[in-house]
Short mmCIF file of C-alpha atoms and ligand atoms in Angstrom, two decimals:
data_model
loop_
_atom_site.label_atom_id
_atom_site.label_comp_id
_atom_site.label_asym_id
_atom_site.label_seq_id
_atom_site.Cartn_x
_atom_site.Cartn_y
_atom_site.Cartn_z
CA MET A 139 29.13 32.67 -45.06
CA PRO A 140 25.73 33.96 -43.95
CA GLU A 141 25.58 35.57 -40.52
CA SER A 142 23.02 33.00 -39.34
CA SER A 143 24.87 29.80 -40.37
CA PRO A 144 25.76 27.29 -37.65
CA THR A 145 29.44 27.80 -38.43
CA HIS A 146 29.07 31.52 -37.77
CA TYR A 147 27.66 30.83 -34.31
CA MET A 148 30.34 28.20 -33.62
CA ARG A 149 33.00 30.81 -34.35
CA LEU A 150 31.20 33.26 -32.10
CA ALA A 151 31.23 30.66 -29.30
CA ILE A 152 34.99 30.25 -29.75
CA GLU A 153 35.40 34.04 -29.49
CA GLN A 154 33.43 33.88 -26.23
CA MET A 155 35.61 30.99 -25.05
CA ARG A 156 38.67 33.21 -25.24
CA LEU A 157 37.07 35.63 -22.74
CA SER A 158 36.83 32.96 -20.01
CA THR A 159 38.26 33.70 -16.59
CA GLY A 160 39.16 31.55 -13.59
CA LYS A 161 40.61 28.07 -13.37
CA GLY A 162 39.84 25.11 -15.62
CA PRO A 163 39.27 24.92 -19.35
CA LYS A 164 37.98 27.94 -21.26
CA VAL A 165 34.36 27.62 -22.43
CA GLY A 166 32.15 29.84 -24.60
CA ALA A 167 28.45 29.60 -25.46
CA VAL A 168 26.06 31.24 -27.92
CA LEU A 169 22.27 31.07 -28.11
CA ALA A 170 20.49 31.67 -31.39
CA ASN A 171 17.06 31.23 -32.90
CA ASP A 172 16.99 30.97 -36.67
CA ASP A 173 18.77 34.08 -37.87
CA GLN A 174 18.62 35.88 -34.55
CA LEU A 175 21.44 35.96 -32.02
CA LEU A 176 19.85 35.70 -28.55
CA ALA A 177 22.74 35.81 -26.07
CA VAL A 178 26.38 34.92 -25.49
CA GLY A 179 28.23 33.72 -22.40
CA HIS A 180 31.66 32.63 -21.24
CA LYS A 181 32.96 30.77 -18.24
CA ALA A 182 33.75 32.75 -15.09
CA PRO A 183 34.44 31.52 -11.54
CA GLY A 184 31.25 29.80 -10.34
CA VAL A 185 29.33 30.32 -13.61
CA HIS A 186 29.36 27.98 -16.57
CA ALA A 187 29.23 29.50 -20.06
CA GLU A 188 25.91 27.84 -20.98
CA ARG A 189 24.24 29.11 -17.80
CA ALA A 190 25.67 32.60 -18.33
CA ALA A 191 24.17 32.75 -21.84
CA ILE A 192 20.82 31.27 -20.79
CA GLU A 193 20.46 33.61 -17.80
CA THR A 194 21.30 36.61 -19.97
CA ALA A 195 18.65 35.66 -22.54
CA LEU A 196 16.00 35.00 -19.88
CA SER A 197 16.77 38.25 -18.05
CA GLU A 198 16.09 40.07 -21.33
CA GLY A 199 12.74 38.30 -21.65
CA LYS A 200 13.80 36.21 -24.64
CA SER A 201 12.17 32.82 -25.20
CA LEU A 202 14.55 29.90 -25.57
CA LYS A 203 11.91 27.52 -26.86
CA ASP A 204 13.31 25.73 -29.94
CA ALA A 205 16.51 27.78 -29.72
CA SER A 206 19.96 26.47 -30.62
CA LEU A 207 22.89 26.45 -28.20
CA PHE A 208 26.48 26.43 -29.42
CA THR A 209 28.88 25.47 -26.63
CA THR A 210 32.61 24.79 -26.96
CA LEU A 211 32.49 22.12 -24.22
CA GLU A 212 29.99 19.35 -23.55
CA PRO A 213 27.42 20.57 -20.97
CA CYS A 214 27.94 19.29 -17.43
CA VAL A 215 25.78 16.73 -15.66
CA SER A 216 26.91 17.33 -12.08
CA ILE A 217 28.33 20.42 -10.44
CA ALA A 218 29.25 21.29 -6.91
CA SER A 219 26.77 24.04 -6.13
CA GLN A 220 23.04 23.55 -5.59
CA LYS A 221 22.42 24.91 -9.09
CA GLU A 222 21.10 22.40 -11.57
CA PRO A 223 23.67 21.01 -14.02
CA CYS A 224 23.78 22.70 -17.43
CA ALA A 225 22.41 19.65 -19.31
CA GLN A 226 19.28 19.78 -17.15
CA LEU A 227 18.97 23.57 -17.43
CA ILE A 228 19.28 23.37 -21.23
CA SER A 229 16.44 20.90 -21.62
CA ARG A 230 14.25 22.65 -19.03
CA VAL A 231 14.28 25.97 -20.89
CA GLY A 232 13.24 24.26 -24.12
CA ILE A 233 16.42 24.50 -26.18
CA ARG A 234 15.99 22.19 -29.17
CA ASN A 235 19.47 21.96 -30.72
CA VAL A 236 22.85 21.76 -29.02
CA PHE A 237 26.12 22.02 -30.94
CA ILE A 238 29.08 20.66 -28.92
CA GLY A 239 32.67 21.76 -29.52
CA ARG A 240 34.32 18.89 -27.68
CA PHE A 241 33.31 16.16 -25.30
CA ASP A 242 34.42 16.73 -21.73
CA PRO A 243 37.75 14.97 -21.01
CA ASN A 244 36.69 14.64 -17.37
CA PRO A 245 35.90 10.91 -17.11
CA HIS A 246 32.89 11.67 -14.88
CA ILE A 247 31.22 13.83 -17.53
CA HIS A 248 32.62 12.45 -20.81
CA ARG A 249 29.62 11.69 -23.08
CA ALA A 250 27.27 11.86 -20.04
CA GLY A 251 26.24 15.43 -20.92
CA TRP A 252 25.53 14.30 -24.48
CA ARG A 253 23.51 11.33 -23.21
CA ALA A 254 21.48 13.43 -20.76
CA LEU A 255 20.55 15.84 -23.57
CA ARG A 256 19.73 13.04 -26.01
CA ASP A 257 17.52 11.37 -23.42
CA ALA A 258 15.73 14.71 -22.93
CA GLY A 259 14.93 14.81 -26.65
CA VAL A 260 17.45 17.51 -27.58
CA SER A 261 18.95 17.27 -31.07
CA LEU A 262 22.76 17.05 -30.92
CA HIS A 263 25.40 18.18 -33.38
CA ASP A 264 29.17 18.49 -33.41
CA PHE A 265 31.22 21.55 -34.29
CA THR A 266 33.05 21.19 -37.61
CA ALA A 267 36.40 19.36 -37.50
CA ASP A 268 38.50 22.48 -38.02
CA LEU A 269 36.69 24.34 -35.24
CA ARG A 270 36.99 21.36 -32.86
CA LYS A 271 40.71 21.48 -33.52
CA GLU A 272 40.78 25.21 -32.81
CA ILE A 273 39.09 24.61 -29.44
CA ASP A 274 41.63 21.95 -28.50
CA THR A 275 44.48 24.23 -29.52
CA ILE A 276 43.18 27.00 -27.26
CA ASN A 277 42.83 24.63 -24.30
CA GLU A 278 46.10 22.88 -25.12
CA GLN A 279 47.93 26.09 -24.33
CA PHE A 280 46.06 25.98 -21.08
CA ILE A 281 46.77 22.29 -20.48
CA GLU A 282 50.51 22.82 -20.95
CA HIS A 283 50.41 25.04 -17.91
CA PHE A 284 47.77 22.92 -16.33
CA ILE A 285 48.31 23.15 -12.61
CA ALA A 286 44.81 23.14 -11.22
CA GLY A 287 41.52 21.26 -11.18
CA THR A 288 38.11 21.93 -9.69
CA GLY A 289 36.02 19.59 -7.53
CA PRO A 290 33.96 17.96 -6.35
CA THR A 291 35.08 15.42 -8.94
CA GLY A 292 37.41 15.74 -11.85
CA GLY A 293 40.20 14.34 -13.89
CA ALA A 294 43.51 15.70 -15.15
CA LYS A 295 46.63 14.77 -17.00
CA PHE A 296 49.70 16.89 -16.34
CA ASP A 297 53.47 16.98 -16.58
CA TYR A 298 54.61 16.40 -13.00
CA GLN A 299 58.03 17.89 -13.64
CA LEU A 300 56.60 21.32 -14.38
CA ASN A 301 55.63 23.73 -11.61
CA GLY A 302 57.52 21.66 -9.02
CA GLY A 303 55.06 18.83 -9.56
CA LYS A 304 52.32 20.84 -7.85
CA PHE A 305 48.68 20.32 -8.79
CA GLU A 306 46.10 22.42 -7.00
CA ILE A 307 42.54 21.17 -6.56
CA GLN A 308 39.85 23.76 -5.88
CA LEU A 309 37.12 22.36 -3.62
CA SER A 310 34.26 23.24 -5.97
CA ASP A 311 33.06 25.68 -8.59
CA SER A 312 31.71 27.94 -5.89
CA ASP A 313 34.26 27.27 -3.13
CA GLU A 314 37.62 28.60 -4.26
CA ARG A 315 39.57 27.20 -1.33
CA SER A 316 41.98 24.54 -2.52
CA ILE A 317 44.27 21.70 -1.53
CA VAL A 318 47.68 21.56 -3.19
CA THR A 319 48.99 18.12 -4.13
CA GLN A 320 52.57 17.46 -5.25
CA TRP A 321 54.09 14.69 -7.34
CA THR A 322 57.61 13.50 -8.19
CA ASN A 323 59.12 10.83 -10.38
CA ARG A 324 59.26 7.23 -9.23
CA GLY A 325 59.75 5.54 -12.61
CA ALA A 326 57.13 3.92 -14.81
CA GLY A 327 53.74 2.97 -13.41
CA SER A 328 54.30 4.58 -10.04
CA ILE A 329 54.78 8.05 -8.55
CA HIS A 330 55.56 9.74 -5.24
CA ALA A 331 52.74 11.82 -3.74
CA TYR A 332 53.99 14.65 -1.53
CA ALA A 333 52.22 16.89 0.93
CA VAL A 334 53.32 20.40 1.77
CA GLN A 335 52.22 21.70 5.20
CA PRO A 336 49.45 22.14 6.24
CA VAL A 337 48.44 19.33 3.86
CA ARG A 338 49.21 15.71 4.80
CA VAL A 339 49.03 12.62 2.62
CA ALA A 340 48.26 8.92 3.07
CA LEU A 341 47.91 5.89 0.83
CA ALA A 342 44.43 4.33 0.94
CA ARG A 343 45.99 0.88 0.72
CA TYR A 344 43.89 -1.78 -1.09
CA ALA A 345 41.09 0.67 -1.91
CA SER A 346 40.32 0.78 -5.62
CA LYS A 347 37.25 3.05 -5.65
CA PHE A 348 36.50 6.35 -3.90
CA SER A 349 33.23 4.88 -2.62
CA GLU A 350 35.24 2.35 -0.60
CA ILE A 351 36.70 5.16 1.50
CA ASP A 352 34.38 6.11 4.37
CA ASP A 353 36.17 8.72 6.50
CA PRO A 354 39.20 10.07 4.60
CA ARG A 355 40.71 11.22 7.88
CA ALA A 356 40.93 7.66 9.24
CA PHE A 357 44.35 7.03 7.66
CA ASP A 358 47.81 7.53 9.15
CA PHE A 359 49.10 10.64 7.43
CA THR A 360 52.65 11.52 6.56
CA TYR A 361 54.47 13.82 4.12
CA THR A 362 55.07 11.40 1.24
CA VAL A 363 53.79 8.05 -0.01
CA PRO A 364 54.54 5.98 -3.11
CA VAL A 365 51.42 5.50 -5.25
CA ASN A 366 51.13 2.84 -7.94
CA VAL A 367 48.75 3.05 -10.89
CA ALA A 368 45.19 2.20 -9.75
CA GLU A 369 45.94 3.19 -6.13
CA ILE A 370 44.39 6.10 -4.26
CA ALA A 371 46.26 8.77 -2.30
CA VAL A 372 44.39 10.87 0.25
CA PHE A 373 45.45 14.49 0.80
CA THR A 374 43.95 16.22 3.79
CA SER A 375 44.09 19.62 5.45
CA ASP A 376 41.86 21.56 7.82
CA ILE A 377 39.50 22.58 4.97
CA GLY A 378 38.79 19.04 3.74
CA SER A 379 40.30 16.14 1.86
CA VAL A 380 40.85 15.14 -1.72
CA LEU A 381 41.04 11.53 -2.87
CA VAL A 382 43.32 11.11 -5.88
CA LYS A 383 43.42 7.93 -7.92
CA VAL A 384 46.45 7.51 -10.16
CA LEU A 385 45.26 6.21 -13.53
CA GLU A 386 48.42 6.34 -15.60
CA VAL A 387 52.06 7.38 -15.21
CA GLU A 388 54.56 7.93 -18.00
CA ALA A 389 58.06 8.51 -16.73
CA GLY A 390 59.61 10.08 -19.83
CA ALA A 391 62.47 9.35 -22.21
CA SER A 392 64.83 7.94 -19.56
CA ASN A 393 62.31 5.15 -19.01
CA GLY A 394 61.70 4.60 -22.71
CA ALA A 395 58.40 6.50 -22.82
CA ALA A 396 57.76 9.36 -25.21
CA GLN A 397 56.03 11.50 -22.62
CA ARG A 398 56.20 12.34 -18.97
CA PHE A 399 52.88 12.79 -17.24
CA VAL A 400 50.53 11.53 -14.60
CA LYS A 401 46.82 11.03 -15.25
CA ILE A 402 44.55 11.24 -12.23
CA GLU A 403 40.95 11.40 -11.21
CA PHE A 404 39.94 13.03 -7.96
CA GLU A 405 37.07 13.49 -5.54
CA VAL A 406 36.78 16.28 -2.95
CA ARG A 407 35.38 15.48 0.49
CA TYR A 408 34.36 18.08 3.05
CA GLN A 409 35.83 15.95 5.81
ZN1 LIG B 134 27.75 23.37 -16.65
#
Protein backbone atom coordinates (compact mmCIF):
# COMPACT_ATOMS: atom_id res chain seq x y z
CA MET A 1 0.00 0.00 0.00
CA PRO A 2 1.47 3.37 -0.96
CA GLU A 3 2.43 5.66 1.91
CA SER A 4 0.02 8.35 0.65
CA SER A 5 -3.13 6.20 0.30
CA PRO A 6 -6.20 7.15 2.34
CA THR A 7 -6.02 3.80 4.12
CA HIS A 8 -2.47 4.59 5.23
CA TYR A 9 -3.61 7.84 6.83
CA MET A 10 -6.64 6.13 8.41
CA ARG A 11 -4.29 3.65 10.07
CA LEU A 12 -2.09 6.51 11.22
CA ALA A 13 -5.16 8.18 12.78
CA ILE A 14 -5.94 4.96 14.66
CA GLU A 15 -2.35 4.88 15.95
CA GLN A 16 -2.87 8.46 17.17
CA MET A 17 -6.17 7.44 18.75
CA ARG A 18 -4.35 4.97 20.99
CA LEU A 19 -2.27 7.83 22.44
CA SER A 20 -5.34 9.68 23.76
CA THR A 21 -5.43 10.72 27.39
CA GLY A 22 -8.20 11.85 29.74
CA LYS A 23 -11.81 10.79 30.02
CA GLY A 24 -14.19 9.92 27.18
CA PRO A 25 -13.60 8.03 23.96
CA LYS A 26 -10.15 7.90 22.40
CA VAL A 27 -9.79 9.98 19.22
CA GLY A 28 -6.95 10.39 16.72
CA ALA A 29 -6.56 12.73 13.75
CA VAL A 30 -4.21 13.09 10.78
CA LEU A 31 -3.86 15.93 8.27
CA ALA A 32 -2.44 15.27 4.83
CA ASN A 33 -2.17 17.00 1.48
CA ASP A 34 -1.70 14.68 -1.48
CA ASP A 35 1.33 12.60 -0.60
CA GLN A 36 2.48 14.84 2.22
CA LEU A 37 1.73 14.22 5.89
CA LEU A 38 1.03 17.62 7.48
CA ALA A 39 0.32 16.93 11.16
CA VAL A 40 -1.11 14.43 13.63
CA GLY A 41 -3.09 14.90 16.84
CA HIS A 42 -4.79 12.93 19.58
CA LYS A 43 -7.32 13.76 22.24
CA ALA A 44 -6.08 15.16 25.55
CA PRO A 45 -8.02 16.81 28.39
CA GLY A 46 -9.53 20.02 26.95
CA VAL A 47 -8.17 19.48 23.42
CA HIS A 48 -9.91 17.55 20.67
CA ALA A 49 -7.76 15.50 18.29
CA GLU A 50 -8.79 17.49 15.18
CA ARG A 51 -7.94 20.79 16.85
CA ALA A 52 -4.62 19.42 18.10
CA ALA A 53 -3.63 18.40 14.56
CA ILE A 54 -4.85 21.64 12.97
CA GLU A 55 -3.09 23.84 15.53
CA THR A 56 0.14 21.88 15.08
CA ALA A 57 0.02 22.32 11.30
CA LEU A 58 -0.78 26.04 11.53
CA SER A 59 1.94 26.66 14.12
CA GLU A 60 4.41 25.16 11.62
CA GLY A 61 3.17 27.54 8.93
CA LYS A 62 1.55 24.80 6.85
CA SER A 63 -1.44 25.65 4.67
CA LEU A 64 -4.51 23.50 5.19
CA LYS A 65 -6.27 24.71 2.07
CA ASP A 66 -7.61 21.65 0.19
CA ALA A 67 -6.05 19.34 2.79
CA SER A 68 -7.59 16.06 3.92
CA LEU A 69 -8.43 15.29 7.55
CA PHE A 70 -8.66 11.73 8.83
CA THR A 71 -10.41 11.58 12.20
CA THR A 72 -11.48 8.46 14.08
CA LEU A 73 -14.59 10.21 15.49
CA GLU A 74 -17.10 12.52 13.85
CA PRO A 75 -16.06 16.16 14.50
CA CYS A 76 -18.03 17.95 17.21
CA VAL A 77 -20.59 20.69 16.65
CA SER A 78 -20.82 22.06 20.19
CA ILE A 79 -18.29 22.04 22.99
CA ALA A 80 -18.21 23.55 26.43
CA SER A 81 -15.37 26.03 26.11
CA GLN A 82 -15.48 29.26 24.12
CA LYS A 83 -13.43 27.59 21.39
CA GLU A 84 -15.25 27.01 18.14
CA PRO A 85 -16.47 23.44 17.56
CA CYS A 86 -14.20 21.26 15.42
CA ALA A 87 -16.65 21.09 12.47
CA GLN A 88 -16.53 24.89 12.21
CA LEU A 89 -12.76 25.03 12.66
CA ILE A 90 -12.27 22.41 9.93
CA SER A 91 -14.26 24.33 7.34
CA ARG A 92 -12.76 27.68 8.35
CA VAL A 93 -9.18 26.57 7.70
CA GLY A 94 -10.12 25.33 4.23
CA ILE A 95 -9.89 21.56 4.67
CA ARG A 96 -11.54 19.98 1.63
CA ASN A 97 -11.90 16.29 2.54
CA VAL A 98 -12.84 14.71 5.86
CA PHE A 99 -12.63 10.96 6.47
CA ILE A 100 -14.70 9.90 9.51
CA GLY A 101 -13.96 6.75 11.50
CA ARG A 102 -17.31 6.56 13.27
CA PHE A 103 -20.30 8.78 13.85
CA ASP A 104 -20.54 10.15 17.36
CA PRO A 105 -22.81 7.97 19.56
CA ASN A 106 -23.67 11.07 21.59
CA PRO A 107 -27.26 11.78 20.46
CA HIS A 108 -26.56 15.54 20.47
CA ILE A 109 -23.75 15.22 17.93
CA HIS A 110 -24.65 12.04 15.99
CA ARG A 111 -24.60 12.96 12.27
CA ALA A 112 -24.71 16.68 13.16
CA GLY A 113 -20.94 17.02 12.66
CA TRP A 114 -21.29 15.31 9.28
CA ARG A 115 -24.17 17.63 8.34
CA ALA A 116 -22.32 20.79 9.41
CA LEU A 117 -19.34 19.80 7.25
CA ARG A 118 -21.51 18.86 4.28
CA ASP A 119 -23.35 22.17 4.51
CA ALA A 120 -19.96 23.93 4.53
CA GLY A 121 -19.07 22.23 1.25
CA VAL A 122 -16.58 19.74 2.68
CA SER A 123 -16.35 16.38 0.90
CA LEU A 124 -17.07 13.50 3.32
CA HIS A 125 -15.83 9.93 3.32
CA ASP A 126 -15.99 6.97 5.68
CA PHE A 127 -13.10 4.89 6.96
CA THR A 128 -13.07 1.37 5.49
CA ALA A 129 -15.29 -1.21 7.22
CA ASP A 130 -12.41 -3.11 8.81
CA LEU A 131 -10.89 0.08 10.22
CA ARG A 132 -14.27 1.28 11.54
CA LYS A 133 -14.50 -2.03 13.35
CA GLU A 134 -11.00 -1.57 14.77
CA ILE A 135 -12.00 1.84 16.14
CA ASP A 136 -15.09 0.40 17.82
CA THR A 137 -13.03 -2.42 19.31
CA ILE A 138 -10.59 0.07 20.84
CA ASN A 139 -13.41 2.15 22.34
CA GLU A 140 -15.37 -0.95 23.33
CA GLN A 141 -12.62 -1.82 25.77
CA PHE A 142 -13.09 1.67 27.06
CA ILE A 143 -16.89 1.42 27.12
CA GLU A 144 -16.75 -1.78 29.18
CA HIS A 145 -15.15 0.24 31.92
CA PHE A 146 -17.17 3.25 31.02
CA ILE A 147 -17.71 5.16 34.22
CA ALA A 148 -17.54 8.76 33.13
CA GLY A 149 -18.98 11.31 30.72
CA THR A 150 -18.17 14.92 29.91
CA GLY A 151 -20.60 17.85 29.73
CA PRO A 152 -22.15 20.16 29.00
CA THR A 153 -24.28 17.62 27.16
CA GLY A 154 -23.72 13.98 26.45
CA GLY A 155 -25.05 10.50 26.31
CA ALA A 156 -23.90 7.16 27.68
CA LYS A 157 -24.85 3.56 28.00
CA PHE A 158 -23.29 1.61 30.86
CA ASP A 159 -23.62 -1.47 33.01
CA TYR A 160 -25.00 -0.13 36.28
CA GLN A 161 -23.86 -3.16 38.23
CA LEU A 162 -20.19 -2.45 37.56
CA ASN A 163 -18.24 0.09 39.60
CA GLY A 164 -20.97 0.19 42.26
CA GLY A 165 -23.33 1.72 39.70
CA LYS A 166 -21.34 4.96 39.77
CA PHE A 167 -21.23 7.20 36.71
CA GLU A 168 -19.19 10.38 36.95
CA ILE A 169 -20.05 13.41 34.82
CA GLN A 170 -17.31 15.98 34.27
CA LEU A 171 -18.76 19.49 33.99
CA SER A 172 -17.11 20.27 30.65
CA ASP A 173 -14.09 19.62 28.47
CA SER A 174 -12.23 22.40 30.19
CA ASP A 175 -13.72 22.13 33.70
CA GLU A 176 -12.62 18.83 35.20
CA ARG A 177 -14.78 19.12 38.31
CA SER A 178 -17.45 16.44 38.29
CA ILE A 179 -20.68 15.22 39.81
CA VAL A 180 -20.94 11.51 40.62
CA THR A 181 -24.28 9.83 39.94
CA GLN A 182 -25.15 6.33 41.14
CA TRP A 183 -27.66 3.78 39.87
CA THR A 184 -29.10 0.49 41.12
CA ASN A 185 -31.48 -2.12 39.80
CA ARG A 186 -35.22 -1.58 39.95
CA GLY A 187 -36.29 -4.11 37.31
CA ALA A 188 -37.14 -3.48 33.68
CA GLY A 189 -37.90 0.02 32.44
CA SER A 190 -37.03 1.73 35.70
CA ILE A 191 -33.99 2.35 37.90
CA HIS A 192 -33.05 3.85 41.26
CA ALA A 193 -30.96 7.03 41.13
CA TYR A 194 -28.76 7.49 44.21
CA ALA A 195 -26.83 10.46 45.48
CA VAL A 196 -23.69 10.21 47.58
CA GLN A 197 -22.93 13.23 49.79
CA PRO A 198 -22.35 16.04 48.97
CA VAL A 199 -24.52 15.29 45.92
CA ARG A 200 -28.32 15.21 46.30
CA VAL A 201 -30.90 13.92 43.84
CA ALA A 202 -34.50 14.73 42.89
CA LEU A 203 -36.99 13.54 40.30
CA ALA A 204 -38.10 16.29 37.90
CA ARG A 205 -41.61 14.87 37.92
CA TYR A 206 -43.61 15.31 34.67
CA ALA A 207 -40.71 17.03 32.88
CA SER A 208 -39.82 15.32 29.61
CA LYS A 209 -37.22 17.74 28.22
CA PHE A 210 -34.23 19.48 29.82
CA SER A 211 -35.51 22.80 28.46
CA GLU A 212 -38.59 22.45 30.66
CA ILE A 213 -36.43 22.69 33.77
CA ASP A 214 -35.75 26.30 34.73
CA ASP A 215 -33.82 26.30 38.02
CA PRO A 216 -32.53 22.78 38.75
CA ARG A 217 -32.21 23.67 42.42
CA ALA A 218 -35.96 24.28 42.79
CA PHE A 219 -36.70 20.61 43.54
CA ASP A 220 -36.93 18.85 46.90
CA PHE A 221 -33.73 16.83 47.10
CA THR A 222 -33.16 13.54 48.81
CA TYR A 223 -30.69 10.64 48.60
CA THR A 224 -32.58 8.33 46.24
CA VAL A 225 -35.46 8.48 43.76
CA PRO A 226 -36.99 5.90 41.40
CA VAL A 227 -36.67 6.99 37.77
CA ASN A 228 -38.73 5.47 34.96
CA VAL A 229 -37.67 5.49 31.31
CA ALA A 230 -38.27 8.96 29.80
CA GLU A 231 -38.08 10.66 33.22
CA ILE A 232 -35.40 13.10 34.34
CA ALA A 233 -33.39 12.92 37.56
CA VAL A 234 -31.58 16.02 38.81
CA PHE A 235 -28.30 15.61 40.69
CA THR A 236 -26.98 18.68 42.42
CA SER A 237 -23.99 19.69 44.53
CA ASP A 238 -22.26 22.94 45.39
CA ILE A 239 -20.45 23.02 42.01
CA GLY A 240 -23.58 22.73 39.84
CA SER A 241 -26.24 20.32 38.70
CA VAL A 242 -26.62 17.64 36.10
CA LEU A 243 -29.94 16.69 34.55
CA VAL A 244 -30.08 13.02 33.57
CA LYS A 245 -32.80 11.60 31.37
CA VAL A 246 -33.18 7.83 31.44
CA LEU A 247 -33.67 6.62 27.87
CA GLU A 248 -33.55 2.87 28.27
CA VAL A 249 -33.06 0.30 31.04
CA GLU A 250 -32.32 -3.39 30.58
CA ALA A 251 -32.42 -5.31 33.82
CA GLY A 252 -30.51 -8.44 32.77
CA ALA A 253 -31.13 -12.16 32.56
CA SER A 254 -33.29 -12.37 35.70
CA ASN A 255 -35.80 -10.12 33.95
CA GLY A 256 -35.57 -11.97 30.65
CA ALA A 257 -33.29 -9.43 28.97
CA ALA A 258 -29.98 -10.37 27.40
CA GLN A 259 -28.16 -7.36 28.78
CA ARG A 260 -28.04 -5.19 31.84
CA PHE A 261 -27.51 -1.51 31.21
CA VAL A 262 -28.94 1.95 31.48
CA LYS A 263 -28.84 4.42 28.61
CA ILE A 264 -28.92 8.09 29.54
CA GLU A 265 -28.50 11.54 28.14
CA PHE A 266 -27.40 14.40 30.35
CA GLU A 267 -27.04 18.16 30.52
CA VAL A 268 -24.77 20.06 32.93
CA ARG A 269 -26.01 23.29 34.49
CA TYR A 270 -23.83 25.74 36.40
CA GLN A 271 -26.60 26.27 38.91
ZN1 LIG B 1 -14.19 18.67 18.59
